[in-house]
Coordinates of C-alpha atoms and ligand atoms in Angstrom, one line a residue:
M1 CA -145.5 120.7 25.4
K2 CA -142.2 121.6 25.4
I3 CA -140.0 118.7 24.3
N4 CA -135.9 118.7 24.7
K5 CA -132.8 117.1 22.8
V6 CA -132.4 113.3 23.4
K7 CA -129.6 112.4 26.2
G8 CA -126.9 112.4 25.5
T9 CA -126.9 114.5 22.6
Y10 CA -126.2 118.3 21.6
D11 CA -127.0 121.6 19.6
I12 CA -124.0 123.2 17.3
Y13 CA -124.6 127.1 16.6
G14 CA -122.9 130.3 16.7
I15 CA -119.2 130.5 16.8
D16 CA -119.4 127.2 18.0
S17 CA -120.1 126.0 14.8
L18 CA -117.7 128.1 13.0
R19 CA -114.8 125.5 15.7
W20 CA -116.6 122.4 13.9
Q21 CA -116.0 123.9 10.9
K22 CA -112.5 124.7 11.0
L23 CA -111.9 121.2 12.1
E24 CA -114.1 119.9 9.4
D25 CA -111.9 121.6 7.0
T26 CA -108.5 121.1 8.4
V27 CA -108.6 118.0 8.2
R28 CA -110.2 117.6 4.4
K29 CA -107.4 120.0 3.6
L30 CA -104.6 117.4 4.9
Y31 CA -106.1 114.4 4.6
K32 CA -105.9 115.3 0.6
L33 CA -102.3 115.9 0.5
Y34 CA -101.8 112.6 2.3
G35 CA -103.9 111.2 -1.2
Y36 CA -107.2 110.1 1.0
G37 CA -110.6 110.9 -1.1
E38 CA -113.9 111.3 1.4
I39 CA -116.2 108.2 1.6
R40 CA -119.5 109.3 2.7
T41 CA -121.7 105.8 4.2
P42 CA -125.4 105.8 5.6
I43 CA -125.5 106.3 9.3
M44 CA -128.1 103.1 9.3
E45 CA -126.8 99.4 8.1
Y46 CA -128.2 96.3 8.1
S47 CA -127.5 95.5 11.9
P48 CA -124.9 91.9 10.6
V49 CA -122.3 94.4 9.6
F50 CA -122.1 95.3 13.1
H51 CA -123.3 92.6 15.2
R52 CA -120.5 90.1 14.0
D53 CA -119.5 86.9 14.9
S54 CA -116.4 87.6 16.4
E55 CA -117.3 91.1 17.1
K56 CA -118.3 90.6 21.4
S57 CA -117.3 94.3 22.1
D58 CA -119.2 96.3 24.8
M59 CA -119.7 98.5 22.4
V60 CA -122.0 96.2 19.9
M61 CA -122.9 94.0 23.0
K62 CA -124.9 96.4 25.0
E63 CA -124.6 99.9 23.1
T64 CA -126.1 100.4 19.6
Y65 CA -129.0 100.8 18.4
D66 CA -131.2 98.3 17.4
F67 CA -134.6 98.4 15.4
K68 CA -136.2 97.1 12.9
D69 CA -137.5 99.1 9.9
R70 CA -141.1 98.9 9.1
A71 CA -140.5 96.2 6.5
G72 CA -139.0 93.5 9.5
R73 CA -135.6 94.4 8.5
D74 CA -132.6 95.0 11.4
V75 CA -131.3 98.3 10.8
S76 CA -128.7 99.7 13.4
L77 CA -127.3 103.0 13.5
R78 CA -123.8 103.0 13.1
P79 CA -121.7 102.7 16.7
E80 CA -118.6 103.3 14.2
T81 CA -117.5 103.8 10.5
T82 CA -115.0 101.2 9.5
A83 CA -117.1 98.4 9.5
G84 CA -119.7 100.8 7.2
V85 CA -116.6 101.4 4.8
V86 CA -115.6 97.7 4.9
R87 CA -119.2 97.0 3.8
A88 CA -119.2 99.8 0.7
Y89 CA -115.7 98.5 -0.3
I90 CA -116.8 95.3 -1.3
E91 CA -119.8 96.2 -2.2
N92 CA -119.3 98.4 -4.4
K93 CA -116.0 95.8 -5.5
L94 CA -113.6 98.9 -5.3
Y95 CA -111.2 95.6 -4.0
A96 CA -110.7 95.2 -7.9
H97 CA -109.0 98.2 -8.6
P98 CA -105.7 97.7 -8.7
N99 CA -104.7 100.8 -6.0
L100 CA -105.3 100.5 -2.7
A101 CA -108.4 102.4 -1.5
K102 CA -107.7 105.4 0.7
F103 CA -110.5 107.0 2.6
Y104 CA -111.7 109.4 5.2
Y105 CA -114.8 110.2 6.3
I106 CA -116.4 113.1 9.2
G107 CA -119.7 111.9 10.7
P108 CA -122.2 110.9 13.3
N109 CA -122.0 107.6 15.3
F110 CA -124.4 106.4 17.9
R111 CA -123.6 104.3 21.4
Y112 CA -125.6 104.3 24.1
E113 CA -123.4 105.0 26.4
R114 CA -123.9 106.7 29.4
P115 CA -123.4 110.5 28.9
Q116 CA -120.4 112.7 30.2
K117 CA -118.6 115.9 29.2
G118 CA -116.7 113.8 25.9
R119 CA -118.8 111.4 26.2
Y120 CA -122.1 111.5 23.6
R121 CA -125.0 108.9 22.7
Q122 CA -124.7 110.9 19.3
F123 CA -120.7 111.9 18.2
M124 CA -119.1 112.7 15.3
Q125 CA -115.7 111.3 14.2
F126 CA -113.3 111.8 10.8
G127 CA -111.3 109.1 10.4
V128 CA -109.7 107.1 7.7
E129 CA -109.4 103.4 6.2
V130 CA -106.8 102.0 3.9
L131 CA -108.2 99.2 2.3
G132 CA -106.4 96.8 0.0
G133 CA -103.1 95.8 1.2
D134 CA -101.2 93.9 4.3
D135 CA -97.6 95.8 4.3
P136 CA -96.5 96.9 7.9
L137 CA -95.8 100.8 5.5
I138 CA -99.6 101.2 4.8
D139 CA -99.7 101.4 8.8
V140 CA -96.6 103.6 9.2
E141 CA -98.3 106.4 6.6
V142 CA -101.3 105.8 8.8
I143 CA -100.2 106.3 12.5
Q144 CA -98.0 109.3 10.7
L145 CA -101.3 111.1 9.6
A146 CA -103.2 110.2 13.0
Y147 CA -100.0 112.3 14.4
Q148 CA -99.6 115.0 11.7
T149 CA -103.4 115.4 12.5
I150 CA -102.7 116.7 16.6
K151 CA -99.4 118.6 14.9
T152 CA -101.4 120.6 12.6
L153 CA -104.6 121.3 14.4
G154 CA -101.5 122.3 17.2
L155 CA -102.1 120.4 20.4
K156 CA -99.0 120.0 22.7
G157 CA -100.0 117.8 25.7
V158 CA -100.9 114.7 23.8
K159 CA -99.2 111.4 23.0
V160 CA -99.2 108.4 20.7
C161 CA -99.4 104.9 22.3
I162 CA -99.2 101.9 20.3
N163 CA -98.9 98.4 20.6
S164 CA -99.3 95.2 18.5
L165 CA -102.1 92.4 19.0
G166 CA -100.0 89.6 16.2
D167 CA -101.8 87.8 14.1
S168 CA -104.3 85.6 14.2
K169 CA -101.7 83.0 16.1
S170 CA -100.2 85.4 18.6
R171 CA -103.6 86.4 19.5
S172 CA -104.7 82.7 20.0
D173 CA -101.5 81.5 21.9
Y174 CA -101.8 85.2 24.2
E175 CA -105.5 85.1 24.8
Q176 CA -104.9 81.6 26.0
A177 CA -102.2 82.4 28.7
L178 CA -104.6 85.0 29.9
K179 CA -107.8 82.6 30.4
E180 CA -104.7 80.4 32.6
H181 CA -103.7 83.9 34.6
F182 CA -107.4 85.2 35.1
K183 CA -108.7 81.9 36.3
D184 CA -109.1 82.2 39.7
T185 CA -111.8 85.9 39.0
S186 CA -112.6 86.1 42.5
T187 CA -110.6 89.7 43.2
L188 CA -112.1 90.8 39.5
C189 CA -114.8 93.6 39.4
S190 CA -117.9 92.4 38.0
D191 CA -117.5 93.9 34.1
C192 CA -113.8 92.0 34.0
K193 CA -115.8 88.5 35.6
E194 CA -118.2 89.2 31.8
R195 CA -114.7 90.1 29.9
Y196 CA -113.0 86.8 30.6
E197 CA -115.8 84.8 29.1
R198 CA -115.9 87.2 26.3
N199 CA -113.1 88.1 25.7
V200 CA -110.4 87.7 28.2
L201 CA -108.0 90.7 26.4
R202 CA -110.4 93.5 27.5
I203 CA -109.7 93.0 31.3
L204 CA -106.2 94.9 30.8
D205 CA -107.6 97.9 29.3
C206 CA -110.5 97.5 32.6
K207 CA -110.7 101.6 34.5
I208 CA -111.4 99.6 37.7
D209 CA -108.8 96.8 38.2
Q210 CA -106.0 98.8 36.4
N211 CA -104.1 98.9 39.4
N212 CA -105.4 94.7 41.2
P213 CA -101.9 92.7 41.3
L214 CA -103.7 90.9 39.3
V215 CA -103.4 92.3 35.8
L216 CA -100.4 94.2 36.8
S217 CA -99.0 91.0 37.3
A218 CA -100.5 89.4 33.6
P219 CA -98.4 88.1 30.7
L220 CA -97.7 90.9 27.9
I221 CA -98.2 90.6 24.1
N222 CA -94.7 90.9 23.2
D223 CA -93.9 87.5 24.9
Y224 CA -96.1 85.8 22.5
L225 CA -95.5 87.1 19.1
T226 CA -95.0 84.8 16.3
E227 CA -91.0 86.4 14.5
E228 CA -93.6 86.9 11.5
S229 CA -95.7 89.2 13.7
K230 CA -92.2 90.1 15.4
K231 CA -90.6 91.5 12.2
R232 CA -93.6 93.7 11.4
N233 CA -94.0 95.4 14.9
E234 CA -90.4 96.1 14.6
F235 CA -90.4 97.6 10.9
I236 CA -93.1 99.8 11.8
I237 CA -91.2 100.6 15.3
K238 CA -87.9 101.6 13.1
M239 CA -90.3 103.6 10.7
L240 CA -91.5 106.3 13.1
N241 CA -88.5 106.4 15.0
E242 CA -87.3 107.7 11.5
L243 CA -89.9 109.8 10.3
K244 CA -89.3 111.3 14.9
I245 CA -93.3 110.3 15.3
P246 CA -92.8 110.1 19.3
F247 CA -94.7 107.5 20.8
D248 CA -95.0 105.3 23.5
Y249 CA -94.7 101.3 23.5
D250 CA -97.8 100.7 26.2
P251 CA -98.3 96.3 25.8
K252 CA -101.3 96.6 27.8
L253 CA -102.9 99.0 24.6
V254 CA -105.9 96.7 23.8
R255 CA -108.5 98.6 22.1
G256 CA -112.4 98.7 22.7
L257 CA -113.0 96.9 19.7
D258 CA -112.4 93.3 18.9
Y259 CA -111.5 93.2 14.6
Y260 CA -107.5 94.1 15.7
S261 CA -104.5 92.4 15.0
H262 CA -100.9 93.4 14.8
I263 CA -100.6 97.5 15.3
V264 CA -103.2 99.5 17.4
F265 CA -102.6 102.5 18.8
E266 CA -104.4 105.8 20.3
I267 CA -103.8 109.5 20.4
K268 CA -104.4 110.4 24.3
A269 CA -103.9 113.9 26.1
D270 CA -102.4 114.6 28.8
I271 CA -105.3 117.2 30.2
E272 CA -106.6 117.9 33.5
G273 CA -110.0 116.6 33.4
F274 CA -110.8 114.7 31.0
G275 CA -110.6 111.4 33.0
A276 CA -111.5 108.2 30.8
Q277 CA -112.4 110.7 28.4
N278 CA -108.5 111.5 27.5
V279 CA -108.6 109.1 24.0
L280 CA -109.1 111.6 21.2
G281 CA -108.7 109.2 19.2
G282 CA -107.1 105.0 18.1
G283 CA -106.9 102.8 15.4
G284 CA -105.5 99.9 14.1
R285 CA -105.0 97.3 11.1
Y286 CA -107.9 94.7 11.1
Q287 CA -106.8 91.5 8.7
G288 CA -110.1 89.7 9.3
L289 CA -112.9 92.2 8.3
V290 CA -113.6 92.7 4.8
E291 CA -113.6 88.4 4.5
E292 CA -115.9 88.8 7.3
L293 CA -118.3 91.2 5.5
G294 CA -118.2 88.5 2.3
G295 CA -115.1 90.6 0.7
P296 CA -111.9 88.8 -0.3
K297 CA -109.0 87.9 2.1
I298 CA -107.6 91.7 2.3
G299 CA -106.4 94.0 5.8
G300 CA -107.3 97.4 6.2
V301 CA -105.9 99.8 9.0
G302 CA -107.4 102.9 10.2
F303 CA -107.9 105.5 12.9
A304 CA -111.1 107.7 13.8
F305 CA -111.1 110.9 15.9
G306 CA -113.7 112.0 18.6
M307 CA -114.2 115.5 16.9
E308 CA -116.1 117.2 20.4
R309 CA -113.0 115.5 22.7
L310 CA -110.2 117.4 19.8
L311 CA -112.2 120.3 20.6
Y312 CA -111.8 120.1 23.9
A313 CA -108.4 119.5 24.3
I314 CA -108.1 122.4 22.0
E315 CA -109.8 125.0 24.2
A316 CA -108.0 123.3 27.5
E317 CA -104.6 124.1 25.0
G318 CA -106.4 127.7 25.1
I319 CA -104.8 127.4 20.9
P320 CA -106.7 130.0 18.7
F321 CA -108.6 128.8 16.2
I322 CA -111.2 130.6 14.9
E323 CA -111.7 134.0 13.8
E324 CA -115.5 135.6 14.9
E325 CA -116.7 136.8 11.3
K326 CA -118.1 140.5 11.6
P327 CA -119.9 141.7 8.7
L328 CA -117.4 144.3 6.6
C329 CA -120.6 146.9 6.1
Y330 CA -123.6 147.8 8.2
I331 CA -126.6 149.5 6.4
L332 CA -128.7 152.0 8.0
T333 CA -131.4 154.4 6.4
T334 CA -132.9 157.4 8.2
D335 CA -136.6 156.7 7.0
Q336 CA -138.5 153.2 6.5
K337 CA -139.0 154.8 3.1
E338 CA -135.2 154.0 2.1
V339 CA -135.4 150.5 3.0
G340 CA -135.6 149.4 -0.9
P341 CA -133.0 150.8 -2.3
A342 CA -130.2 150.3 0.7
M343 CA -131.7 146.9 0.0
K344 CA -131.0 146.8 -3.0
I345 CA -127.4 148.5 -2.7
L346 CA -127.1 145.7 0.4
S347 CA -127.6 142.7 -2.1
D348 CA -125.2 144.3 -4.4
L349 CA -122.4 144.6 -1.9
R350 CA -122.9 141.6 -1.1
E351 CA -123.0 140.0 -4.8
D352 CA -119.3 141.7 -4.6
G353 CA -118.6 139.2 -1.8
F354 CA -118.6 141.6 0.9
I355 CA -120.4 140.4 4.4
A356 CA -122.8 143.0 4.7
E357 CA -125.9 143.3 7.3
M358 CA -128.8 146.0 7.5
N359 CA -131.5 145.7 10.5
L360 CA -134.1 143.7 8.4
V361 CA -136.8 144.4 11.6
Y362 CA -137.4 148.8 10.6
Q363 CA -136.5 150.7 14.0
P364 CA -135.7 154.7 14.0
L365 CA -131.8 155.0 13.5
K366 CA -131.0 155.7 17.1
N367 CA -131.5 152.0 17.5
Q368 CA -130.6 150.9 14.2
I369 CA -126.8 152.6 15.5
K370 CA -127.3 150.3 18.1
R371 CA -127.4 147.5 16.4
A372 CA -124.9 148.0 13.5
V373 CA -122.2 148.7 17.0
S374 CA -122.4 145.3 18.6
S375 CA -122.8 143.7 14.8
G376 CA -118.9 144.9 15.3
A377 CA -119.3 146.4 11.4
K378 CA -115.9 148.5 10.1
Y379 CA -118.2 150.7 7.7
F380 CA -121.4 152.0 8.5
L381 CA -123.3 153.0 5.6
F382 CA -126.0 155.6 5.9
I383 CA -128.8 156.2 3.0
G384 CA -131.2 159.3 3.6
E385 CA -133.0 160.8 1.4
E386 CA -130.3 163.1 -0.5
E387 CA -128.1 160.2 -1.0
I388 CA -130.8 158.4 -3.2
K389 CA -131.4 161.7 -4.9
Q390 CA -127.9 161.6 -5.8
N391 CA -126.4 158.2 -5.6
V392 CA -124.4 158.2 -2.9
V393 CA -124.0 156.6 0.9
S394 CA -122.1 157.8 3.5
V395 CA -119.6 155.5 4.9
K396 CA -118.7 156.2 8.5
N397 CA -114.9 154.4 9.6
S398 CA -117.0 152.6 13.4
V399 CA -113.1 152.6 13.8
T400 CA -111.7 155.8 13.0
Q401 CA -114.7 157.4 13.1
E402 CA -114.6 159.4 9.5
Q403 CA -117.1 160.0 7.5
E404 CA -117.1 160.5 3.2
V405 CA -119.7 160.3 0.7
V406 CA -119.3 157.9 -1.9
P407 CA -120.7 157.6 -5.3
L408 CA -122.5 153.6 -5.1
K409 CA -120.9 153.6 -8.6
I410 CA -117.6 152.8 -6.8
L411 CA -118.5 151.9 -3.9
S412 CA -117.6 148.0 -4.2
K413 CA -114.2 149.9 -5.6
Y414 CA -113.8 152.4 -2.2
L415 CA -114.3 149.6 -0.1
K416 CA -111.8 147.0 -1.8
E417 CA -109.5 149.4 -1.6
N418 CA -109.8 150.8 1.3
L419 CA -108.9 147.1 2.5
A420 CA -106.3 146.8 0.8
D421 CA -104.8 149.6 2.5
E422 CA -105.1 148.6 6.0
Ligands
LIG501 P1 -113.1 103.6 19.2 O1 -111.7 103.5 19.8 O2 -113.9 103.3 19.3 O3 -112.7 103.0 17.6 O4 -113.6 105.6 18.6 C1 -112.3 106.5 18.2 C2 -113.0 108.0 19.1 O5 -113.6 108.2 18.8 C3 -112.4 107.7 20.4 O6 -110.7 108.0 20.7 C4 -112.6 108.7 21.1 O7 -112.4 109.7 20.7 C5 -114.5 108.8 20.0 N1 -115.7 108.3 21.3 C6 -115.6 107.0 21.2 N2 -117.9 106.9 21.7 C7 -117.3 108.4 21.8 C8 -118.4 108.8 22.5 N3 -119.4 108.3 23.1 N4 -118.6 110.1 22.9 C9 -117.7 111.4 22.1 N5 -116.4 110.5 21.7 C10 -116.6 109.2 21.3 C11 -113.6 103.3 16.3 O8 -114.2 104.1 16.4 C12 -112.6 102.8 15.0 N6 -114.0 102.6 13.7 C13 -111.6 103.4 14.6 C14 -111.0 102.6 13.2 C15 -110.7 103.1 12.6 N7 -109.8 101.8 13.7 C16 -109.9 101.2 12.4 N8 -109.8 102.4 11.5

């Protein structure tokens, strides 16, 4: 019986796995510079970590993978990582530490969405969360790191959009104004009619209704920010300008999760063919989440990038990202009886740090040469009866076609010197 992969998932192998490794390595290196340590939380959590009273987003209401474990407990595959990190922060009492908790993570998330290019049911994110402080300077560092991420990857057609959703008073005043404005829902799409009841802010983010005159004329959050929220926002804008981080201010940016307050931001790619999947990453501040999950009254801020979308963007912009690693040496034997000694030479080379290969399925020399050529190895190492007797190997440079007899004792030294001369 042939069984295919689960809808909305994918396999990674070959050269693609090198691209993933490179992306992960780049993130780890960069985030270390900013003082972020890795956190690995489980991909499954008890459902209330995500299904909270205040979270009415589509992602949590319609897209989570929820199931009962064998003991009847409600468990969910994580649709995002922030809530799990907050759960871990509280459970491990990390708030008792005097310093801010600065975490980064890389891992899979699961959402039951309609799959298409750049949108999967299992997808990878990397992101950061800073917990334990409310100072807007933390928000600035987090936005700077998001910007630095795309800069380090070499992406150019990308922009940072920011907005402020204000504190809870700003937000509830604004929601009231929106309720009033969208009172007559007759011209809105069916999803927005539902959003009107569930989370009126999300109407501003609707792709179907984005040109609806009612949406275009909606009041803007800026007019409802409290003095304190305004001050906070102005500070962040001033700092981003001082740090020369380019951004667009988009008063209609609302994000797809409900836990945000104050600053929210998204990193969007201006790349043809990306369509609705042009949001590479997003984040913002969440002031109520730690308390809601049973922790102290402490704020957090963070972001996450979608790794599949970043890799598409890197490809679309033609950024040279990885080099395929070819073996340096390929060992060939003139007869099957030499495979034993050849295998020993192979393992010595690998122990000395050289990428070395040999055809593990014995074939006549002619066919071995074909394999060696297609492997792209620079040196072909021939081992025959004579070579074994004299403890040497015949080394052929596949580029220059020059061939030399090299004593086994100095083979590694010979290779190192030749590499150094290049
Ligand atoms: P999010 O906007 O839901 O935020 O997801 C962040 C990024 O994950 C998106 O911008 C997108 O690139 C990628 N993404 C989301 N869904 C999919 C999917 N189905 N397939 C492929 N990529 C996808 C969060 O998840 C928040 N936890 C971010 C955050 C961290 N806020 C504060 N801290």
